[in-house]
Amino acid sequence: MAVRRPPYLLRLKVVNFRSLRDVEVHLRALNVLVGPNGAGKSNFLDVIAFLGDATRDDLAPALDRRAGFDRVVFRAAKGSRQTISIEVEAAVTKNSSLKATDTYTLEFSSDKLKSGRSERERYYLRRAESFAFKRTAGPGRRITVKGGLITFHKPEGGEDTASLREGSLGLSTLPKLSPEDGGEQVEALANLFAGFRVFDVDVAAARRPSQERASERLHNDASNLAAFLAFLAERHADRFDALQRDARAFIPGLDRLEFTAIGGAGEGTVLTLVERGLSGATTLQEASYGSIRALALLALLYDPSPPRLTCIEEIDHGLHPHILDRLVELLREASSRTQFLIATHSPALVNRLTPDELIVCERGDDAASRIPAIDPEAVKAMEQELNGELGLGELWFSGALGGCPE
């Protein structure tokens, strides 16, 4: 039996990012966030997406995409300069483990600056970063970045320094370093965020014929659903057969999936559903909303090469509660290939979870998010005391775990 590796992202501590005034969350392979609207679930997921944007495009563009620093910083914070801090603990580098983790910290703030003779105020970003790669055997590595200065801290003591273009983010720039200076380690950490997938099915786009005959990468909106499933059928027959068996359970009356090449030279693919008792086949344009959602989720869950992190909001939307048992089983199986961060409002889905998989979110009177609103160990103790009389979803929906609208 293969040894299950630890989750890639182990801990996330966030200060002053939107409603996340001061939260620290320990993460597992499967993480399901519940709570009312405005509790901070989307903000928590956006922290990871923000790090991905900053890795690809740098810090300022990532902020601009969110309407600037003033719209990202916790707005109830008053007084002098406010600093946003994001601390990540992960296990992504070659020799990392639960006992020898990778840590990255980013702190940044916005300051006002008067430009020359003009009284017009301009803004600039102060930033500082720290990378620490621990080892169970042998020395680790620590790199810090402040302004335009990179400092390499030697395990035996002392420092080496190098310059960095002012305004550049080390997370995006330092992967260019040599392996001896830690480039490979920083790159592994950067790739964790740059590859973060937010899966949000565009049902209208997924209904259309794919413009490729087969595609080995599923688009984040499932717009190439037909081509990706054709790829699985051709190159991963065992996975496709298993997917098709689950599709029969998820979509009543389904017998099999069929593909037709279009475009003369086979440039595109049409996916149809052959249903028991019906002549001909059902096109995706004719299939129900829930059927499209189900096929897209199954495609995601059977993806042989997913990114390391996957986010899905409202995963149960359009799905019948009777299939949630199998859905959670599939999520657990797929979490050995991609770590899941999922948001839901469904007590029926939460009923299928373990306390370790549940993260309850709520918003305090000070407008700050509380994540987790209750310690998983307290949830576990409560569940054991009830001895199966109530499921986690019922406990949550009753208000016993917090995270419910008042």
PDB file of C-alpha atoms in Angstrom, residues 49-290:
ATOM      1  CA  ALA A  49      -5.516  32.990  -4.742  1.00  0.00           C
ATOM      2  CA  PHE A  50      -3.867  36.317  -3.825  1.00  0.00           C
ATOM      3  CA  LEU A  51      -0.531  34.609  -3.231  1.00  0.00           C
ATOM      4  CA  GLY A  52      -0.914  32.930  -6.619  1.00  0.00           C
ATOM      5  CA  ASP A  53      -1.611  36.264  -8.342  1.00  0.00           C
ATOM      6  CA  ALA A  54       1.347  37.862  -6.543  1.00  0.00           C
ATOM      7  CA  THR A  55       3.622  34.978  -7.590  1.00  0.00           C
ATOM      8  CA  ARG A  56       2.642  35.292 -11.249  1.00  0.00           C
ATOM      9  CA  ASP A  57       2.282  39.081 -11.561  1.00  0.00           C
ATOM     10  CA  ASP A  58       3.907  40.641  -8.452  1.00  0.00           C
ATOM     11  CA  LEU A  59       2.372  42.215  -5.356  1.00  0.00           C
ATOM     12  CA  ALA A  60       1.072  45.529  -6.743  1.00  0.00           C
ATOM     13  CA  PRO A  61      -0.890  43.944  -9.643  1.00  0.00           C
ATOM     14  CA  ALA A  62      -2.371  41.381  -7.244  1.00  0.00           C
ATOM     15  CA  LEU A  63      -3.607  44.248  -5.071  1.00  0.00           C
ATOM     16  CA  ASP A  64      -4.842  46.227  -8.078  1.00  0.00           C
ATOM     17  CA  ARG A  65      -6.937  43.240  -9.129  1.00  0.00           C
ATOM     18  CA  ARG A  66      -8.690  43.617  -5.774  1.00  0.00           C
ATOM     19  CA  ALA A  67      -9.124  47.414  -6.092  1.00  0.00           C
ATOM     20  CA  GLY A  68      -5.974  48.313  -4.135  1.00  0.00           C
ATOM     21  CA  PHE A  69      -4.487  48.012  -0.664  1.00  0.00           C
ATOM     22  CA  ASP A  70      -7.216  50.065   1.028  1.00  0.00           C
ATOM     23  CA  ARG A  71      -9.874  47.600  -0.164  1.00  0.00           C
ATOM     24  CA  VAL A  72      -7.858  44.581   0.955  1.00  0.00           C
ATOM     25  CA  VAL A  73      -6.702  45.717   4.418  1.00  0.00           C
ATOM     26  CA  PHE A  74      -9.105  45.085   7.311  1.00  0.00           C
ATOM     27  CA  ARG A  75     -11.168  48.275   7.141  1.00  0.00           C
ATOM     28  CA  ALA A  76     -12.121  48.472  10.799  1.00  0.00           C
ATOM     29  CA  ALA A  77      -8.447  48.852  11.672  1.00  0.00           C
ATOM     30  CA  LYS A  78      -7.714  52.479  12.580  1.00  0.00           C
ATOM     31  CA  GLY A  79      -4.663  54.454  13.520  1.00  0.00           C
ATOM     32  CA  SER A  80      -1.173  54.411  12.052  1.00  0.00           C
ATOM     33  CA  ARG A  81       0.057  52.321   9.156  1.00  0.00           C
ATOM     34  CA  GLN A  82      -1.714  48.950   9.006  1.00  0.00           C
ATOM     35  CA  THR A  83       0.247  45.882   7.965  1.00  0.00           C
ATOM     36  CA  ILE A  84      -1.138  42.812   6.235  1.00  0.00           C
ATOM     37  CA  SER A  85       0.644  39.618   7.204  1.00  0.00           C
ATOM     38  CA  ILE A  86       0.361  36.160   5.646  1.00  0.00           C
ATOM     39  CA  GLU A  87       2.284  33.234   7.120  1.00  0.00           C
ATOM     40  CA  VAL A  88       2.283  29.881   5.366  1.00  0.00           C
ATOM     41  CA  GLU A  89       3.516  26.538   6.649  1.00  0.00           C
ATOM     42  CA  ALA A  90       3.726  23.859   3.971  1.00  0.00           C
ATOM     43  CA  ALA A  91       5.357  20.577   2.971  1.00  0.00           C
ATOM     44  CA  VAL A  92       6.259  21.002  -0.691  1.00  0.00           C
ATOM     45  CA  THR A  93      10.040  20.906  -1.060  1.00  0.00           C
ATOM     46  CA  LYS A  94      11.849  17.664  -1.833  1.00  0.00           C
ATOM     47  CA  ASN A  95      12.895  16.765   1.717  1.00  0.00           C
ATOM     48  CA  SER A  96      10.035  18.353   3.640  1.00  0.00           C
ATOM     49  CA  SER A  97       7.744  16.479   6.030  1.00  0.00           C
ATOM     50  CA  LEU A  98       5.423  17.135   8.945  1.00  0.00           C
ATOM     51  CA  LYS A  99       8.535  17.371  11.149  1.00  0.00           C
ATOM     52  CA  ALA A 100      10.566  19.453   8.693  1.00  0.00           C
ATOM     53  CA  THR A 101       8.259  22.037   7.164  1.00  0.00           C
ATOM     54  CA  ASP A 102       8.605  24.934   4.737  1.00  0.00           C
ATOM     55  CA  THR A 103       7.591  28.359   6.028  1.00  0.00           C
ATOM     56  CA  TYR A 104       6.935  31.557   4.102  1.00  0.00           C
ATOM     57  CA  THR A 105       5.944  34.919   5.575  1.00  0.00           C
ATOM     58  CA  LEU A 106       4.872  38.031   3.671  1.00  0.00           C
ATOM     59  CA  GLU A 107       4.239  41.367   5.376  1.00  0.00           C
ATOM     60  CA  PHE A 108       3.288  44.503   3.491  1.00  0.00           C
ATOM     61  CA  SER A 109       1.808  47.935   4.095  1.00  0.00           C
ATOM     62  CA  SER A 110       1.016  51.047   2.104  1.00  0.00           C
ATOM     63  CA  ASP A 111       2.619  54.406   2.861  1.00  0.00           C
ATOM     64  CA  LYS A 112       1.915  57.877   1.563  1.00  0.00           C
ATOM     65  CA  LEU A 113       4.662  59.842  -0.163  1.00  0.00           C
ATOM     66  CA  LYS A 114       4.655  63.420  -1.417  1.00  0.00           C
ATOM     67  CA  SER A 115       6.239  63.576  -4.853  1.00  0.00           C
ATOM     68  CA  GLY A 116       8.713  66.442  -5.339  1.00  0.00           C
ATOM     69  CA  ARG A 117       7.097  69.861  -5.611  1.00  0.00           C
ATOM     70  CA  SER A 118       3.621  68.387  -5.911  1.00  0.00           C
ATOM     71  CA  GLU A 119       1.415  68.237  -2.871  1.00  0.00           C
ATOM     72  CA  ARG A 120      -0.382  65.254  -4.399  1.00  0.00           C
ATOM     73  CA  GLU A 121       0.085  62.183  -2.240  1.00  0.00           C
ATOM     74  CA  ARG A 122       1.322  58.998  -3.821  1.00  0.00           C
ATOM     75  CA  TYR A 123       1.404  55.563  -2.352  1.00  0.00           C
ATOM     76  CA  TYR A 124       4.138  52.966  -2.229  1.00  0.00           C
ATOM     77  CA  LEU A 125       4.311  49.490  -0.765  1.00  0.00           C
ATOM     78  CA  ARG A 126       6.621  48.390   2.017  1.00  0.00           C
ATOM     79  CA  ARG A 127       7.211  44.657   1.941  1.00  0.00           C
ATOM     80  CA  ALA A 128       9.228  42.033   3.743  1.00  0.00           C
ATOM     81  CA  GLU A 129       9.484  38.285   3.153  1.00  0.00           C
ATOM     82  CA  SER A 130      11.002  35.336   4.939  1.00  0.00           C
ATOM     83  CA  PHE A 131      11.643  31.793   3.681  1.00  0.00           C
ATOM     84  CA  ALA A 132      12.626  28.981   6.044  1.00  0.00           C
ATOM     85  CA  PHE A 133      13.197  25.412   4.914  1.00  0.00           C
ATOM     86  CA  LYS A 134      13.770  23.056   7.846  1.00  0.00           C
ATOM     87  CA  ARG A 135      15.392  19.639   7.689  1.00  0.00           C
ATOM     88  CA  THR A 136      15.194  16.649  10.047  1.00  0.00           C
ATOM     89  CA  ALA A 137      18.776  15.783   9.105  1.00  0.00           C
ATOM     90  CA  GLY A 138      21.352  18.384   8.151  1.00  0.00           C
ATOM     91  CA  PRO A 139      21.113  22.159   8.169  1.00  0.00           C
ATOM     92  CA  GLY A 140      18.064  24.002   6.956  1.00  0.00           C
ATOM     93  CA  ARG A 141      17.954  27.214   4.977  1.00  0.00           C
ATOM     94  CA  ARG A 142      16.627  30.724   5.714  1.00  0.00           C
ATOM     95  CA  ILE A 143      16.315  33.628   3.284  1.00  0.00           C
ATOM     96  CA  THR A 144      14.897  37.066   4.065  1.00  0.00           C
ATOM     97  CA  VAL A 145      13.950  39.868   1.719  1.00  0.00           C
ATOM     98  CA  LYS A 146      13.471  43.481   2.722  1.00  0.00           C
ATOM     99  CA  GLY A 147      13.200  46.242   0.167  1.00  0.00           C
ATOM    100  CA  GLY A 148      15.879  45.589  -2.423  1.00  0.00           C
ATOM    101  CA  LEU A 149      18.074  43.411  -0.196  1.00  0.00           C
ATOM    102  CA  ILE A 150      18.171  39.609  -0.115  1.00  0.00           C
ATOM    103  CA  THR A 151      19.914  38.060   2.909  1.00  0.00           C
ATOM    104  CA  PHE A 152      21.035  34.430   2.915  1.00  0.00           C
ATOM    105  CA  HIS A 153      21.452  33.279   6.520  1.00  0.00           C
ATOM    106  CA  LYS A 154      24.142  30.610   6.832  1.00  0.00           C
ATOM    107  CA  PRO A 155      23.407  27.625   9.120  1.00  0.00           C
ATOM    108  CA  GLU A 156      26.852  27.940  10.675  1.00  0.00           C
ATOM    109  CA  GLY A 157      26.381  31.675  11.238  1.00  0.00           C
ATOM    110  CA  GLY A 158      27.031  34.743   9.151  1.00  0.00           C
ATOM    111  CA  GLU A 159      25.236  36.110   6.113  1.00  0.00           C
ATOM    112  CA  ASP A 160      25.550  36.653   2.382  1.00  0.00           C
ATOM    113  CA  THR A 161      23.583  39.361   0.633  1.00  0.00           C
ATOM    114  CA  ALA A 162      22.405  40.150  -2.871  1.00  0.00           C
ATOM    115  CA  SER A 163      20.286  42.851  -4.458  1.00  0.00           C
ATOM    116  CA  LEU A 164      16.720  42.544  -5.686  1.00  0.00           C
ATOM    117  CA  ARG A 165      14.951  44.954  -7.972  1.00  0.00           C
ATOM    118  CA  GLU A 166      13.032  47.349  -5.732  1.00  0.00           C
ATOM    119  CA  GLY A 167       9.365  46.413  -5.670  1.00  0.00           C
ATOM    120  CA  SER A 168       9.872  42.824  -6.802  1.00  0.00           C
ATOM    121  CA  LEU A 169       8.425  39.972  -4.789  1.00  0.00           C
ATOM    122  CA  GLY A 170      10.886  37.314  -3.712  1.00  0.00           C
ATOM    123  CA  LEU A 171       8.246  34.606  -4.156  1.00  0.00           C
ATOM    124  CA  SER A 172       8.227  35.319  -7.902  1.00  0.00           C
ATOM    125  CA  THR A 173      11.889  36.321  -8.362  1.00  0.00           C
ATOM    126  CA  LEU A 174      13.953  33.993  -6.154  1.00  0.00           C
ATOM    127  CA  PRO A 175      13.080  30.788  -8.076  1.00  0.00           C
ATOM    128  CA  LYS A 176      15.666  32.078 -10.579  1.00  0.00           C
ATOM    129  CA  LEU A 177      18.389  31.517  -7.960  1.00  0.00           C
ATOM    130  CA  SER A 178      20.757  28.585  -8.349  1.00  0.00           C
ATOM    131  CA  PRO A 179      19.889  25.363  -6.493  1.00  0.00           C
ATOM    132  CA  GLU A 180      22.827  26.038  -4.156  1.00  0.00           C
ATOM    133  CA  ASP A 181      21.210  29.327  -3.117  1.00  0.00           C
ATOM    134  CA  GLY A 182      17.734  27.842  -2.638  1.00  0.00           C
ATOM    135  CA  GLY A 183      16.112  28.524  -6.001  1.00  0.00           C
ATOM    136  CA  GLU A 184      14.522  25.071  -6.269  1.00  0.00           C
ATOM    137  CA  GLN A 185      13.050  25.318  -2.791  1.00  0.00           C
ATOM    138  CA  VAL A 186      11.524  28.750  -3.386  1.00  0.00           C
ATOM    139  CA  GLU A 187      10.202  27.563  -6.746  1.00  0.00           C
ATOM    140  CA  ALA A 188       8.422  24.600  -5.128  1.00  0.00           C
ATOM    141  CA  LEU A 189       6.714  26.969  -2.702  1.00  0.00           C
ATOM    142  CA  ALA A 190       5.837  29.463  -5.456  1.00  0.00           C
ATOM    143  CA  ASN A 191       4.375  26.705  -7.639  1.00  0.00           C
ATOM    144  CA  LEU A 192       2.054  25.692  -4.813  1.00  0.00           C
ATOM    145  CA  PHE A 193       0.254  29.026  -5.112  1.00  0.00           C
ATOM    146  CA  ALA A 194       0.730  29.727  -8.813  1.00  0.00           C
ATOM    147  CA  GLY A 195      -1.047  26.448  -9.632  1.00  0.00           C
ATOM    148  CA  PHE A 196      -3.956  26.967  -7.207  1.00  0.00           C
ATOM    149  CA  ARG A 197      -7.161  26.003  -9.049  1.00  0.00           C
ATOM    150  CA  VAL A 198     -10.492  27.633  -8.288  1.00  0.00           C
ATOM    151  CA  PHE A 199     -12.998  25.283  -9.921  1.00  0.00           C
ATOM    152  CA  ASP A 200     -16.191  27.109 -10.870  1.00  0.00           C
ATOM    153  CA  VAL A 201     -18.293  25.286 -13.465  1.00  0.00           C
ATOM    154  CA  ASP A 202     -19.699  27.449 -16.263  1.00  0.00           C
ATOM    155  CA  VAL A 203     -22.605  25.205 -17.232  1.00  0.00           C
ATOM    156  CA  ALA A 204     -23.417  27.170 -20.399  1.00  0.00           C
ATOM    157  CA  ALA A 205     -19.805  26.850 -21.618  1.00  0.00           C
ATOM    158  CA  ALA A 206     -19.571  23.184 -20.637  1.00  0.00           C
ATOM    159  CA  ARG A 207     -22.661  22.396 -22.765  1.00  0.00           C
ATOM    160  CA  ARG A 208     -20.930  23.534 -25.959  1.00  0.00           C
ATOM    161  CA  PRO A 209     -18.868  21.199 -28.171  1.00  0.00           C
ATOM    162  CA  SER A 210     -15.177  21.344 -27.261  1.00  0.00           C
ATOM    163  CA  GLN A 211     -12.881  22.961 -29.798  1.00  0.00           C
ATOM    164  CA  GLU A 212     -10.276  20.221 -29.290  1.00  0.00           C
ATOM    165  CA  ARG A 213     -10.600  16.519 -29.955  1.00  0.00           C
ATOM    166  CA  ALA A 214      -8.984  15.673 -26.612  1.00  0.00           C
ATOM    167  CA  SER A 215      -7.469  17.810 -23.853  1.00  0.00           C
ATOM    168  CA  GLU A 216      -5.286  16.581 -20.974  1.00  0.00           C
ATOM    169  CA  ARG A 217      -6.040  19.637 -18.801  1.00  0.00           C
ATOM    170  CA  LEU A 218      -9.519  20.363 -17.491  1.00  0.00           C
ATOM    171  CA  HIS A 219     -10.276  24.092 -17.639  1.00  0.00           C
ATOM    172  CA  ASN A 220     -11.170  25.764 -14.344  1.00  0.00           C
ATOM    173  CA  ASP A 221     -14.690  26.464 -15.662  1.00  0.00           C
ATOM    174  CA  ALA A 222     -15.063  23.000 -17.293  1.00  0.00           C
ATOM    175  CA  SER A 223     -15.568  24.681 -20.681  1.00  0.00           C
ATOM    176  CA  ASN A 224     -13.593  21.848 -22.332  1.00  0.00           C
ATOM    177  CA  LEU A 225     -15.521  19.102 -20.516  1.00  0.00           C
ATOM    178  CA  ALA A 226     -16.106  16.986 -23.640  1.00  0.00           C
ATOM    179  CA  ALA A 227     -12.452  17.095 -24.725  1.00  0.00           C
ATOM    180  CA  PHE A 228     -11.150  16.285 -21.241  1.00  0.00           C
ATOM    181  CA  LEU A 229     -13.464  13.301 -20.840  1.00  0.00           C
ATOM    182  CA  ALA A 230     -12.419  12.137 -24.329  1.00  0.00           C
ATOM    183  CA  PHE A 231      -8.798  12.334 -23.162  1.00  0.00           C
ATOM    184  CA  LEU A 232      -9.598  10.196 -20.120  1.00  0.00           C
ATOM    185  CA  ALA A 233     -11.411   7.650 -22.311  1.00  0.00           C
ATOM    186  CA  GLU A 234      -8.404   7.407 -24.663  1.00  0.00           C
ATOM    187  CA  ARG A 235      -5.452   7.646 -22.265  1.00  0.00           C
ATOM    188  CA  HIS A 236      -6.790   6.589 -18.848  1.00  0.00           C
ATOM    189  CA  ALA A 237      -9.398   3.949 -19.627  1.00  0.00           C
ATOM    190  CA  ASP A 238      -9.550   2.602 -16.051  1.00  0.00           C
ATOM    191  CA  ARG A 239     -10.257   6.070 -14.667  1.00  0.00           C
ATOM    192  CA  PHE A 240     -12.845   6.747 -17.356  1.00  0.00           C
ATOM    193  CA  ASP A 241     -14.622   3.459 -16.658  1.00  0.00           C
ATOM    194  CA  ALA A 242     -14.752   4.272 -12.930  1.00  0.00           C
ATOM    195  CA  LEU A 243     -15.987   7.803 -13.712  1.00  0.00           C
ATOM    196  CA  GLN A 244     -18.704   6.376 -15.961  1.00  0.00           C
ATOM    197  CA  ARG A 245     -19.859   4.014 -13.186  1.00  0.00           C
ATOM    198  CA  ASP A 246     -20.168   6.952 -10.787  1.00  0.00           C
ATOM    199  CA  ALA A 247     -21.909   9.020 -13.478  1.00  0.00           C
ATOM    200  CA  ARG A 248     -24.610   6.340 -13.693  1.00  0.00           C
ATOM    201  CA  ALA A 249     -25.255   6.817  -9.962  1.00  0.00           C
ATOM    202  CA  PHE A 250     -25.126  10.609 -10.184  1.00  0.00           C
ATOM    203  CA  ILE A 251     -27.345  10.880 -13.294  1.00  0.00           C
ATOM    204  CA  PRO A 252     -30.450   8.645 -13.155  1.00  0.00           C
ATOM    205  CA  GLY A 253     -31.077   6.690 -16.365  1.00  0.00           C
ATOM    206  CA  LEU A 254     -27.580   7.164 -17.786  1.00  0.00           C
ATOM    207  CA  ASP A 255     -26.178   4.148 -19.623  1.00  0.00           C
ATOM    208  CA  ARG A 256     -22.923   5.484 -21.094  1.00  0.00           C
ATOM    209  CA  LEU A 257     -21.083   8.496 -22.461  1.00  0.00           C
ATOM    210  CA  GLU A 258     -20.275   8.746 -26.166  1.00  0.00           C
ATOM    211  CA  PHE A 259     -17.988  11.060 -28.163  1.00  0.00           C
ATOM    212  CA  THR A 260     -18.276  12.283 -31.731  1.00  0.00           C
ATOM    213  CA  ALA A 261     -15.462  14.078 -33.551  1.00  0.00           C
ATOM    214  CA  ILE A 262     -16.493  17.238 -35.418  1.00  0.00           C
ATOM    215  CA  GLY A 263     -14.786  19.699 -37.742  1.00  0.00           C
ATOM    216  CA  GLY A 264     -13.858  17.428 -40.616  1.00  0.00           C
ATOM    217  CA  ALA A 265     -10.352  16.601 -39.430  1.00  0.00           C
ATOM    218  CA  GLY A 266     -11.503  15.751 -35.917  1.00  0.00           C
ATOM    219  CA  GLU A 267     -10.753  19.222 -34.551  1.00  0.00           C
ATOM    220  CA  GLY A 268     -13.504  19.173 -31.950  1.00  0.00           C
ATOM    221  CA  THR A 269     -15.547  16.818 -29.767  1.00  0.00           C
ATOM    222  CA  VAL A 270     -19.227  16.465 -28.936  1.00  0.00           C
ATOM    223  CA  LEU A 271     -20.198  14.562 -25.801  1.00  0.00           C
ATOM    224  CA  THR A 272     -23.605  12.877 -25.639  1.00  0.00           C
ATOM    225  CA  LEU A 273     -25.409  10.874 -22.968  1.00  0.00           C
ATOM    226  CA  VAL A 274     -26.970   7.557 -23.945  1.00  0.00           C
ATOM    227  CA  GLU A 275     -29.902   6.925 -21.603  1.00  0.00           C
ATOM    228  CA  ARG A 276     -31.674   3.663 -20.846  1.00  0.00           C
ATOM    229  CA  GLY A 277     -35.059   3.281 -22.507  1.00  0.00           C
ATOM    230  CA  LEU A 278     -34.552   6.209 -24.898  1.00  0.00           C
ATOM    231  CA  SER A 279     -33.665   6.022 -28.577  1.00  0.00           C
ATOM    232  CA  GLY A 280     -30.839   8.185 -29.828  1.00  0.00           C
ATOM    233  CA  ALA A 281     -28.662  10.192 -27.443  1.00  0.00           C
ATOM    234  CA  THR A 282     -29.025  13.285 -25.263  1.00  0.00           C
ATOM    235  CA  THR A 283     -26.718  16.186 -26.092  1.00  0.00           C
ATOM    236  CA  LEU A 284     -25.190  18.304 -23.354  1.00  0.00           C
ATOM    237  CA  GLN A 285     -27.392  21.168 -24.568  1.00  0.00           C
ATOM    238  CA  GLU A 286     -30.404  19.004 -23.659  1.00  0.00           C
ATOM    239  CA  ALA A 287     -28.996  17.636 -20.391  1.00  0.00           C
ATOM    240  CA  SER A 288     -30.079  19.078 -17.057  1.00  0.00           C
ATOM    241  CA  TYR A 289     -28.089  21.654 -15.111  1.00  0.00           C
ATOM    242  CA  GLY A 290     -27.423  19.085 -12.384  1.00  0.00           C
TER     243      GLY A 290
END
